[in-house]
PDB file of C-alpha atoms and ligand atoms in Angstrom:
ATOM      1  CA  UNK A  51      39.784  38.077   4.392  1.00 94.00           C
ATOM      2  CA  UNK A  52      37.511  39.970   7.071  1.00 97.00           C
ATOM      3  CA  UNK A  53      37.450  42.868   7.803  1.00 97.00           C
ATOM      4  CA  UNK A  54      34.963  44.108  11.335  1.00 98.00           C
ATOM      5  CA  UNK A  55      35.816  47.436  12.365  1.00 98.00           C
ATOM      6  CA  UNK A  56      33.486  49.347  15.514  1.00 98.00           C
ATOM      7  CA  UNK A  57      30.584  46.701  15.230  1.00 98.00           C
ATOM      8  CA  UNK A  58      27.705  46.778  17.548  1.00 98.00           C
ATOM      9  CA  UNK A  59      25.057  44.943  18.233  1.00 98.00           C
ATOM     10  CA  UNK A  60      21.961  45.478  19.609  1.00 98.00           C
ATOM     11  CA  UNK A  61      18.929  42.750  20.875  1.00 97.00           C
ATOM     12  CA  UNK A  62      15.826  45.493  21.729  1.00 96.00           C
ATOM     13  CA  UNK A  63      17.899  46.934  24.825  1.00 96.00           C
ATOM     14  CA  UNK A  64      21.020  44.044  25.228  1.00 97.00           C
ATOM     15  CA  UNK A  65      24.114  45.117  23.790  1.00 98.00           C
ATOM     16  CA  UNK A  66      25.383  41.844  22.779  1.00 98.00           C
ATOM     17  CA  UNK A  67      28.152  43.155  20.915  1.00 98.00           C
ATOM     18  CA  UNK A  68      30.211  46.146  22.247  1.00 98.00           C
ATOM     19  CA  UNK A  69      32.595  48.196  19.186  1.00 98.00           C
ATOM     20  CA  UNK A  70      33.818  44.384  17.643  1.00 98.00           C
ATOM     21  CA  UNK A  71      37.177  44.947  15.421  1.00 98.00           C
ATOM     22  CA  UNK A  72      38.654  42.008  14.149  1.00 98.00           C
ATOM     23  CA  UNK A  73      40.532  41.499  10.910  1.00 97.00           C
ATOM     24  CA  UNK A  74      40.936  37.581   9.471  1.00 97.00           C
ATOM     25  CA  UNK A  75      44.154  37.471   6.812  1.00 97.00           C
ATOM     26  CA  UNK A  76      43.310  34.096   4.315  1.00 96.00           C
ATOM     27  CA  UNK A  77      44.295  31.400   5.809  1.00 96.00           C
ATOM     28  CA  UNK A  78      43.867  32.232   9.733  1.00 97.00           C
ATOM     29  CA  UNK A  79      42.835  29.789  12.018  1.00 98.00           C
ATOM     30  CA  UNK A  80      41.112  31.701  15.226  1.00 98.00           C
ATOM     31  CA  UNK A  81      39.470  30.209  17.645  1.00 98.00           C
ATOM     32  CA  UNK A  82      37.773  31.803  19.720  1.00 98.00           C
ATOM     33  CA  UNK A  83      36.372  31.388  23.445  1.00 97.00           C
ATOM     34  CA  UNK A  84      34.781  32.816  26.358  1.00 97.00           C
ATOM     35  CA  UNK A  85      31.930  32.316  28.735  1.00 96.00           C
ATOM     36  CA  UNK A  86      28.505  31.877  27.914  1.00 95.00           C
ATOM     37  CA  UNK A  87      26.644  34.710  27.143  1.00 97.00           C
ATOM     38  CA  UNK A  88      29.894  36.130  26.084  1.00 98.00           C
ATOM     39  CA  UNK A  89      28.690  37.365  22.218  1.00 98.00           C
ATOM     40  CA  UNK A  90      31.463  34.729  20.516  1.00 98.00           C
ATOM     41  CA  UNK A  91      28.011  32.557  18.394  1.00 98.00           C
ATOM     42  CA  UNK A  92      26.666  36.290  17.779  1.00 98.00           C
ATOM     43  CA  UNK A  93      29.625  37.896  16.262  1.00 98.00           C
ATOM     44  CA  UNK A  94      30.236  34.914  14.390  1.00 97.00           C
ATOM     45  CA  UNK A  95      26.377  34.907  13.156  1.00 96.00           C
ATOM     46  CA  UNK A  96      27.159  38.036  12.100  1.00 96.00           C
ATOM     47  CA  UNK A  97      29.763  38.244  10.048  1.00 95.00           C
ATOM     48  CA  UNK A  98      28.072  36.242   7.625  1.00 92.00           C
ATOM     49  CA  UNK A  99      24.808  37.865   7.947  1.00 93.00           C
ATOM     50  CA  UNK A 100      22.015  35.222  10.281  1.00 94.00           C
ATOM     51  CA  UNK A 101      22.109  38.458  12.676  1.00 95.00           C
ATOM     52  CA  UNK A 102      22.614  41.818  11.595  1.00 94.00           C
ATOM     53  CA  UNK A 103      24.713  44.579  13.077  1.00 95.00           C
ATOM     54  CA  UNK A 104      23.241  48.038  13.934  1.00 96.00           C
ATOM     55  CA  UNK A 105      25.978  49.991  13.726  1.00 96.00           C
ATOM     56  CA  UNK A 106      29.590  49.806  12.324  1.00 97.00           C
ATOM     57  CA  UNK A 107      31.064  48.050   8.904  1.00 96.00           C
ATOM     58  CA  UNK A 108      31.785  44.363   8.840  1.00 96.00           C
ATOM     59  CA  UNK A 109      33.964  43.552   4.999  1.00 96.00           C
ATOM     60  CA  UNK A 110      34.636  40.101   3.555  1.00 95.00           C
ATOM     61  CA  UNK A 111      37.282  39.889   0.639  1.00 92.00           C
ATOM     62  CA  UNK A 112      37.043  44.042   0.190  1.00 91.00           C
ATOM     63  CA  UNK A 113      32.807  44.504  -0.392  1.00 92.00           C
ATOM     64  CA  UNK A 114      31.008  45.653   2.466  1.00 93.00           C
ATOM     65  CA  UNK A 115      28.809  43.696   3.387  1.00 94.00           C
ATOM     66  CA  UNK A 116      24.632  44.601   3.580  1.00 88.00           C
ATOM     67  CA  UNK A 117      21.460  43.175   3.447  1.00 83.00           C
ATOM     68  CA  UNK A 118      20.372  43.721  -0.069  1.00 90.00           C
ATOM     69  CA  UNK A 119      20.248  39.883  -1.616  1.00 90.00           C
ATOM     70  CA  UNK A 120      23.250  40.731  -3.749  1.00 91.00           C
ATOM     71  CA  UNK A 121      25.226  41.009  -0.970  1.00 92.00           C
ATOM     72  CA  UNK A 122      24.034  38.538   1.402  1.00 91.00           C
ATOM     73  CA  UNK A 123      24.310  36.071  -1.838  1.00 88.00           C
ATOM     74  CA  UNK A 124      28.127  37.198  -2.692  1.00 88.00           C
ATOM     75  CA  UNK A 125      27.990  36.598   1.476  1.00 92.00           C
ATOM     76  CA  UNK A 126      26.968  33.256   1.586  1.00 88.00           C
ATOM     77  CA  UNK A 127      28.598  31.653  -1.208  1.00 87.00           C
ATOM     78  CA  UNK A 128      32.341  32.635   0.320  1.00 93.00           C
ATOM     79  CA  UNK A 129      31.268  31.559   3.890  1.00 96.00           C
ATOM     80  CA  UNK A 130      30.485  28.139   4.757  1.00 96.00           C
ATOM     81  CA  UNK A 131      28.899  27.807   8.168  1.00 96.00           C
ATOM     82  CA  UNK A 132      28.759  24.509  10.909  1.00 96.00           C
ATOM     83  CA  UNK A 133      26.455  24.990  13.977  1.00 95.00           C
ATOM     84  CA  UNK A 134      26.481  23.617  17.304  1.00 93.00           C
ATOM     85  CA  UNK A 135      23.266  21.658  16.618  1.00 93.00           C
ATOM     86  CA  UNK A 136      23.995  20.210  12.584  1.00 93.00           C
ATOM     87  CA  UNK A 137      20.897  21.975  11.238  1.00 93.00           C
ATOM     88  CA  UNK A 138      20.973  18.499   8.502  1.00 97.00           C
ATOM     89  CA  UNK A 139      18.435  19.058   6.278  1.00 96.00           C
ATOM     90  CA  UNK A 140      16.158  15.240   8.180  1.00 97.00           C
ATOM     91  CA  UNK A 141      13.498  14.867   5.335  1.00 97.00           C
ATOM     92  CA  UNK A 142      16.910  14.555   2.347  1.00 98.00           C
ATOM     93  CA  UNK A 143      19.831  11.303   2.850  1.00 98.00           C
ATOM     94  CA  UNK A 144      23.334  12.479   3.651  1.00 98.00           C
ATOM     95  CA  UNK A 145      24.243  12.331  -0.018  1.00 98.00           C
ATOM     96  CA  UNK A 146      21.296  15.014  -0.743  1.00 98.00           C
ATOM     97  CA  UNK A 147      22.123  17.127   2.152  1.00 98.00           C
ATOM     98  CA  UNK A 148      25.495  17.711   0.065  1.00 98.00           C
ATOM     99  CA  UNK A 149      24.270  17.608  -3.571  1.00 98.00           C
ATOM    100  CA  UNK A 150      21.011  19.996  -3.068  1.00 96.00           C
ATOM    101  CA  UNK A 151      23.022  23.034  -1.903  1.00 94.00           C
ATOM    102  CA  UNK A 152      25.484  22.457  -4.987  1.00 95.00           C
ATOM    103  CA  UNK A 153      22.598  21.992  -7.683  1.00 96.00           C
ATOM    104  CA  UNK A 154      20.334  24.887  -6.372  1.00 93.00           C
ATOM    105  CA  UNK A 155      22.750  27.060  -4.900  1.00 90.00           C
ATOM    106  CA  UNK A 156      26.528  27.235  -7.322  1.00 91.00           C
ATOM    107  CA  UNK A 157      23.913  25.720 -10.147  1.00 93.00           C
ATOM    108  CA  UNK A 158      26.193  22.054 -11.107  1.00 96.00           C
ATOM    109  CA  UNK A 159      24.981  19.490 -12.349  1.00 97.00           C
ATOM    110  CA  UNK A 160      23.234  16.603 -10.834  1.00 97.00           C
ATOM    111  CA  UNK A 161      26.610  14.401 -11.354  1.00 97.00           C
ATOM    112  CA  UNK A 162      28.814  17.017 -10.911  1.00 97.00           C
ATOM    113  CA  UNK A 163      27.464  17.579  -7.657  1.00 98.00           C
ATOM    114  CA  UNK A 164      27.052  14.261  -6.666  1.00 98.00           C
ATOM    115  CA  UNK A 165      31.180  13.272  -7.743  1.00 97.00           C
ATOM    116  CA  UNK A 166      32.474  15.845  -5.460  1.00 97.00           C
ATOM    117  CA  UNK A 167      29.066  15.313  -2.601  1.00 98.00           C
ATOM    118  CA  UNK A 168      31.035  11.682  -2.429  1.00 98.00           C
ATOM    119  CA  UNK A 169      34.609  12.895  -2.156  1.00 97.00           C
ATOM    120  CA  UNK A 170      34.028  15.490   0.498  1.00 97.00           C
ATOM    121  CA  UNK A 171      31.956  13.000   2.439  1.00 97.00           C
ATOM    122  CA  UNK A 172      34.918  10.121   1.628  1.00 97.00           C
ATOM    123  CA  UNK A 173      37.019  13.795   3.079  1.00 95.00           C
ATOM    124  CA  UNK A 174      35.278  13.109   6.249  1.00 96.00           C
ATOM    125  CA  UNK A 175      35.062   9.393   6.709  1.00 94.00           C
ATOM    126  CA  UNK A 176      31.787   9.396   6.211  1.00 95.00           C
ATOM    127  CA  UNK A 177      31.363   7.587   2.566  1.00 95.00           C
ATOM    128  CA  UNK A 178      29.641   4.600   3.537  1.00 96.00           C
ATOM    129  CA  UNK A 179      27.444   6.649   4.828  1.00 96.00           C
ATOM    130  CA  UNK A 180      25.886   8.174   2.002  1.00 97.00           C
ATOM    131  CA  UNK A 181      22.526   7.429   1.694  1.00 98.00           C
ATOM    132  CA  UNK A 182      21.452   7.099   5.469  1.00 98.00           C
ATOM    133  CA  UNK A 183      19.363   9.626   6.355  1.00 98.00           C
ATOM    134  CA  UNK A 184      20.242  12.133   9.225  1.00 97.00           C
ATOM    135  CA  UNK A 185      18.713  10.563  12.686  1.00 97.00           C
ATOM    136  CA  UNK A 186      20.225   6.755  11.155  1.00 98.00           C
ATOM    137  CA  UNK A 187      23.715   8.686  12.614  1.00 97.00           C
ATOM    138  CA  UNK A 188      25.267   9.016  15.704  1.00 96.00           C
ATOM    139  CA  UNK A 189      26.008  13.277  16.268  1.00 96.00           C
ATOM    140  CA  UNK A 190      29.877  12.559  15.329  1.00 96.00           C
ATOM    141  CA  UNK A 191      29.142  11.607  11.540  1.00 97.00           C
ATOM    142  CA  UNK A 192      25.739  13.986  12.018  1.00 97.00           C
ATOM    143  CA  UNK A 193      28.391  16.974  12.533  1.00 97.00           C
ATOM    144  CA  UNK A 194      30.610  15.689   9.576  1.00 97.00           C
ATOM    145  CA  UNK A 195      27.953  15.714   7.545  1.00 97.00           C
ATOM    146  CA  UNK A 196      27.191  18.979   8.748  1.00 97.00           C
ATOM    147  CA  UNK A 197      30.976  20.255   7.610  1.00 97.00           C
ATOM    148  CA  UNK A 198      31.051  18.040   4.081  1.00 98.00           C
ATOM    149  CA  UNK A 199      28.488  20.225   3.347  1.00 97.00           C
ATOM    150  CA  UNK A 200      29.253  23.144   3.865  1.00 97.00           C
ATOM    151  CA  UNK A 201      32.285  22.386   2.079  1.00 97.00           C
ATOM    152  CA  UNK A 202      30.073  21.458  -0.762  1.00 96.00           C
ATOM    153  CA  UNK A 203      29.334  25.591  -1.883  1.00 95.00           C
ATOM    154  CA  UNK A 204      33.581  25.838  -2.275  1.00 95.00           C
ATOM    155  CA  UNK A 205      33.862  28.741   0.636  1.00 96.00           C
ATOM    156  CA  UNK A 206      36.518  30.637   1.177  1.00 96.00           C
ATOM    157  CA  UNK A 207      35.743  31.163   4.766  1.00 97.00           C
ATOM    158  CA  UNK A 208      34.922  28.473   7.381  1.00 98.00           C
ATOM    159  CA  UNK A 209      32.835  29.915  11.237  1.00 98.00           C
ATOM    160  CA  UNK A 210      31.899  26.696  13.649  1.00 98.00           C
ATOM    161  CA  UNK A 211      29.996  27.879  16.361  1.00 97.00           C
ATOM    162  CA  UNK A 212      30.464  25.086  18.700  1.00 97.00           C
ATOM    163  CA  UNK A 213      30.510  22.447  16.975  1.00 96.00           C
ATOM    164  CA  UNK A 214      31.030  19.475  19.517  1.00 97.00           C
ATOM    165  CA  UNK A 215      30.002  20.517  22.485  1.00 94.00           C
ATOM    166  CA  UNK A 216      26.703  18.853  21.723  1.00 92.00           C
ATOM    167  CA  UNK A 217      28.941  15.539  21.153  1.00 95.00           C
ATOM    168  CA  UNK A 218      29.343  12.960  23.393  1.00 92.00           C
ATOM    169  CA  UNK A 219      33.606  12.770  24.357  1.00 89.00           C
ATOM    170  CA  UNK A 220      34.421   9.920  21.970  1.00 88.00           C
ATOM    171  CA  UNK A 221      33.011  11.956  19.076  1.00 94.00           C
ATOM    172  CA  UNK A 222      34.474  15.086  18.695  1.00 96.00           C
ATOM    173  CA  UNK A 223      37.480  14.181  18.596  1.00 95.00           C
ATOM    174  CA  UNK A 224      36.285  12.618  14.840  1.00 95.00           C
ATOM    175  CA  UNK A 225      35.184  16.098  14.396  1.00 96.00           C
ATOM    176  CA  UNK A 226      37.569  17.938  14.981  1.00 97.00           C
ATOM    177  CA  UNK A 227      39.922  15.840  13.613  1.00 96.00           C
ATOM    178  CA  UNK A 228      38.416  16.465  10.338  1.00 96.00           C
ATOM    179  CA  UNK A 229      38.553  20.462  11.481  1.00 97.00           C
ATOM    180  CA  UNK A 230      42.503  20.391  12.243  1.00 97.00           C
ATOM    181  CA  UNK A 231      42.097  18.727   8.772  1.00 96.00           C
ATOM    182  CA  UNK A 232      40.365  21.392   6.724  1.00 97.00           C
ATOM    183  CA  UNK A 233      42.824  24.047   8.896  1.00 96.00           C
ATOM    184  CA  UNK A 234      46.208  22.066   7.504  1.00 95.00           C
ATOM    185  CA  UNK A 235      44.880  22.212   3.873  1.00 96.00           C
ATOM    186  CA  UNK A 236      44.702  26.135   4.590  1.00 96.00           C
ATOM    187  CA  UNK A 237      41.224  26.824   5.237  1.00 97.00           C
ATOM    188  CA  UNK A 238      40.823  30.282   6.795  1.00 97.00           C
ATOM    189  CA  UNK A 239      38.483  29.225  10.317  1.00 98.00           C
ATOM    190  CA  UNK A 240      36.791  30.439  12.742  1.00 98.00           C
ATOM    191  CA  UNK A 241      35.749  28.358  15.134  1.00 98.00           C
ATOM    192  CA  UNK A 242      33.744  29.147  18.445  1.00 98.00           C
ATOM    193  CA  UNK A 243      35.082  26.250  20.622  1.00 96.00           C
ATOM    194  CA  UNK A 244      35.898  25.050  23.853  1.00 93.00           C
ATOM    195  CA  UNK A 245      38.063  22.358  22.614  1.00 95.00           C
ATOM    196  CA  UNK A 246      41.206  24.075  24.209  1.00 94.00           C
ATOM    197  CA  UNK A 247      43.613  21.403  22.689  1.00 94.00           C
ATOM    198  CA  UNK A 248      42.662  22.365  19.388  1.00 96.00           C
ATOM    199  CA  UNK A 249      43.178  25.550  19.949  1.00 96.00           C
ATOM    200  CA  UNK A 250      46.681  25.060  20.728  1.00 95.00           C
ATOM    201  CA  UNK A 251      47.181  23.160  18.151  1.00 95.00           C
ATOM    202  CA  UNK A 252      45.739  24.936  15.470  1.00 96.00           C
ATOM    203  CA  UNK A 253      44.906  28.206  16.402  1.00 97.00           C
ATOM    204  CA  UNK A 254      47.089  30.630  15.157  1.00 97.00           C
ATOM    205  CA  UNK A 255      44.516  33.726  17.674  1.00 97.00           C
ATOM    206  CA  UNK A 256      43.339  32.243  20.476  1.00 97.00           C
ATOM    207  CA  UNK A 257      40.223  35.545  20.667  1.00 98.00           C
ATOM    208  CA  UNK A 258      38.657  35.721  24.273  1.00 98.00           C
ATOM    209  CA  UNK A 259      35.120  37.402  24.898  1.00 98.00           C
ATOM    210  CA  UNK A 260      33.427  38.458  27.787  1.00 97.00           C
ATOM    211  CA  UNK A 261      30.196  40.937  28.145  1.00 97.00           C
ATOM    212  CA  UNK A 262      30.069  41.984  24.139  1.00 98.00           C
ATOM    213  CA  UNK A 263      33.691  42.468  24.156  1.00 98.00           C
ATOM    214  CA  UNK A 264      37.396  41.302  22.945  1.00 98.00           C
ATOM    215  CA  UNK A 265      39.123  41.273  25.722  1.00 97.00           C
ATOM    216  CA  UNK A 266      41.784  39.772  24.258  1.00 97.00           C
ATOM    217  CA  UNK A 267      43.547  38.046  21.381  1.00 96.00           C
ATOM    218  CA  UNK A 268      46.641  36.177  21.058  1.00 96.00           C
ATOM    219  CA  UNK A 269      49.139  33.717  19.438  1.00 96.00           C
ATOM    220  CA  UNK A 270      47.501  29.635  22.067  1.00 96.00           C
ATOM    221  CA  UNK A 271      51.524  30.050  23.212  1.00 95.00           C
ATOM    222  CA  UNK A 272      50.896  33.363  24.349  1.00 95.00           C
ATOM    223  CA  UNK A 273      47.280  33.058  25.459  1.00 96.00           C
ATOM    224  CA  UNK A 274      47.667  29.905  27.595  1.00 94.00           C
ATOM    225  CA  UNK A 275      51.154  30.598  29.308  1.00 94.00           C
ATOM    226  CA  UNK A 276      50.807  34.132  30.176  1.00 94.00           C
ATOM    227  CA  UNK A 277      47.327  35.286  29.222  1.00 94.00           C
ATOM    228  CA  UNK A 278      46.612  39.353  29.717  1.00 93.00           C
ATOM    229  CA  UNK A 279      43.955  39.767  30.889  1.00 95.00           C
ATOM    230  CA  UNK A 280      42.645  38.348  34.589  1.00 95.00           C
ATOM    231  CA  UNK A 281      39.705  37.800  33.380  1.00 95.00           C
ATOM    232  CA  UNK A 282      41.043  36.097  30.632  1.00 95.00           C
ATOM    233  CA  UNK A 283      42.858  34.630  33.304  1.00 95.00           C
ATOM    234  CA  UNK A 284      40.053  33.312  35.231  1.00 94.00           C
ATOM    235  CA  UNK A 285      38.464  32.037  32.887  1.00 95.00           C
ATOM    236  CA  UNK A 286      41.663  30.079  32.135  1.00 93.00           C
ATOM    237  CA  UNK A 287      41.695  28.512  35.371  1.00 91.00           C
ATOM    238  CA  UNK A 288      37.731  27.648  35.955  1.00 89.00           C
ATOM    239  CA  UNK A 289      38.361  25.801  32.758  1.00 85.00           C
ATOM    240  CA  UNK A 290      41.109  23.846  33.818  1.00 79.00           C
ATOM    241  CA  UNK A 291      39.173  23.260  37.084  1.00 78.00           C
ATOM    242  CA  UNK A 292      36.157  21.747  35.463  1.00 70.00           C
TER     243      UNK A 292
HETATM  244  P1  ADP B  95      27.235  33.050  23.801  1.00 90.71           P
HETATM  245  O1  ADP B  95      28.028  32.504  22.533  1.00 90.71           O
HETATM  246  O2  ADP B  95      29.602  33.503  23.884  1.00 90.71           O
HETATM  247  O3  ADP B  95      27.069  31.759  24.905  1.00 90.71           O
HETATM  248  P2  ADP B  95      25.171  34.155  22.495  1.00 90.71           P
HETATM  249  O4  ADP B  95      26.018  35.346  21.097  1.00 90.71           O
HETATM  250  O5  ADP B  95      25.043  33.147  22.144  1.00 90.71           O
HETATM  251  O6  ADP B  95      26.807  34.384  23.584  1.00 90.71           O
HETATM  252  O7  ADP B  95      24.646  35.675  23.610  1.00 90.71           O
HETATM  253  C1  ADP B  95      24.824  36.720  23.630  1.00 90.71           C
HETATM  254  C2  ADP B  95      24.212  37.661  24.482  1.00 90.71           C
HETATM  255  O8  ADP B  95      23.007  37.982  23.935  1.00 90.71           O
HETATM  256  C3  ADP B  95      23.356  36.164  25.932  1.00 90.71           C
HETATM  257  O9  ADP B  95      22.850  37.157  26.497  1.00 90.71           O
HETATM  258  C4  ADP B  95      22.392  36.192  25.178  1.00 90.71           C
HETATM  259  O10 ADP B  95      20.777  35.817  25.864  1.00 90.71           O
HETATM  260  C5  ADP B  95      22.058  37.151  24.169  1.00 90.71           C
HETATM  261  N1  ADP B  95      21.345  36.645  23.047  1.00 90.71           N
HETATM  262  C6  ADP B  95      21.722  35.564  21.842  1.00 90.71           C
HETATM  263  N2  ADP B  95      20.529  35.503  21.090  1.00 90.71           N
HETATM  264  C7  ADP B  95      19.264  36.888  21.347  1.00 90.71           C
HETATM  265  C8  ADP B  95      18.188  36.476  21.043  1.00 90.71           C
HETATM  266  N3  ADP B  95      17.927  36.224  19.561  1.00 90.71           N
HETATM  267  N4  ADP B  95      17.533  37.625  21.341  1.00 90.71           N
HETATM  268  C9  ADP B  95      18.375  38.117  22.570  1.00 90.71           C
HETATM  269  N5  ADP B  95      18.812  37.717  22.483  1.00 90.71           N
HETATM  270  C10 ADP B  95      19.524  36.914  22.750  1.00 90.71           C
END
């Protein structure tokens, strides 16, 4: 579904991603972790071209991704994304947030879009809040709406960029539960997260990044119990101490 080869990204002179190789198959659940500033967010933002890479290749569904409008439109239809900061439209209700992408991007009728939106809001267990505005909801509720909105585009891949890191502890579980359900249903997912319980439970592969590079990728059992790289080991030790 995704093939990244020798991808490099600079912010001016800062080399943020160094020679990244990554292949994601249909139905795979990948967790990316690593210290702050290691390039995790940049990598998933490059995958859906919110950031542009300067060298290397990115293929999604066998198609080379470039910055032509046609390529970007195809990409946005296949790849959904949820951000740390939810990014809901504040002036639209929860329901409208989930209807608008369907009517504007998928060309669906208003009625069909409402029906889909309501069923997705039910799926993320928030249908009773459909007529509220985002600022009337808790952070965990807003993130669940953001997930429903992303799903309303019927993506084949979901990218999550630290979806729970802005949330209070009691709200983290409700978002992770929704993500776990999605994974169980077979959604292909790449999740940047430090929720290692989620990684153990859900991931097929855990990737550790440091200083713009992929240092290690392994099945969670090996990754957590017997990491290959001393840098991974150090990172996991620090996580446990916190
Ligand atoms: P992570 O998600 O692992 O915390 P990021 O991908 O956000 O890391 O950032 C990687 C590096 O790139 C950091 O040093 C960060 O300061 C830098 N960076 C990220 N976004 C930008 C930007 N828009 N302009 C300049 N530098 C950036």
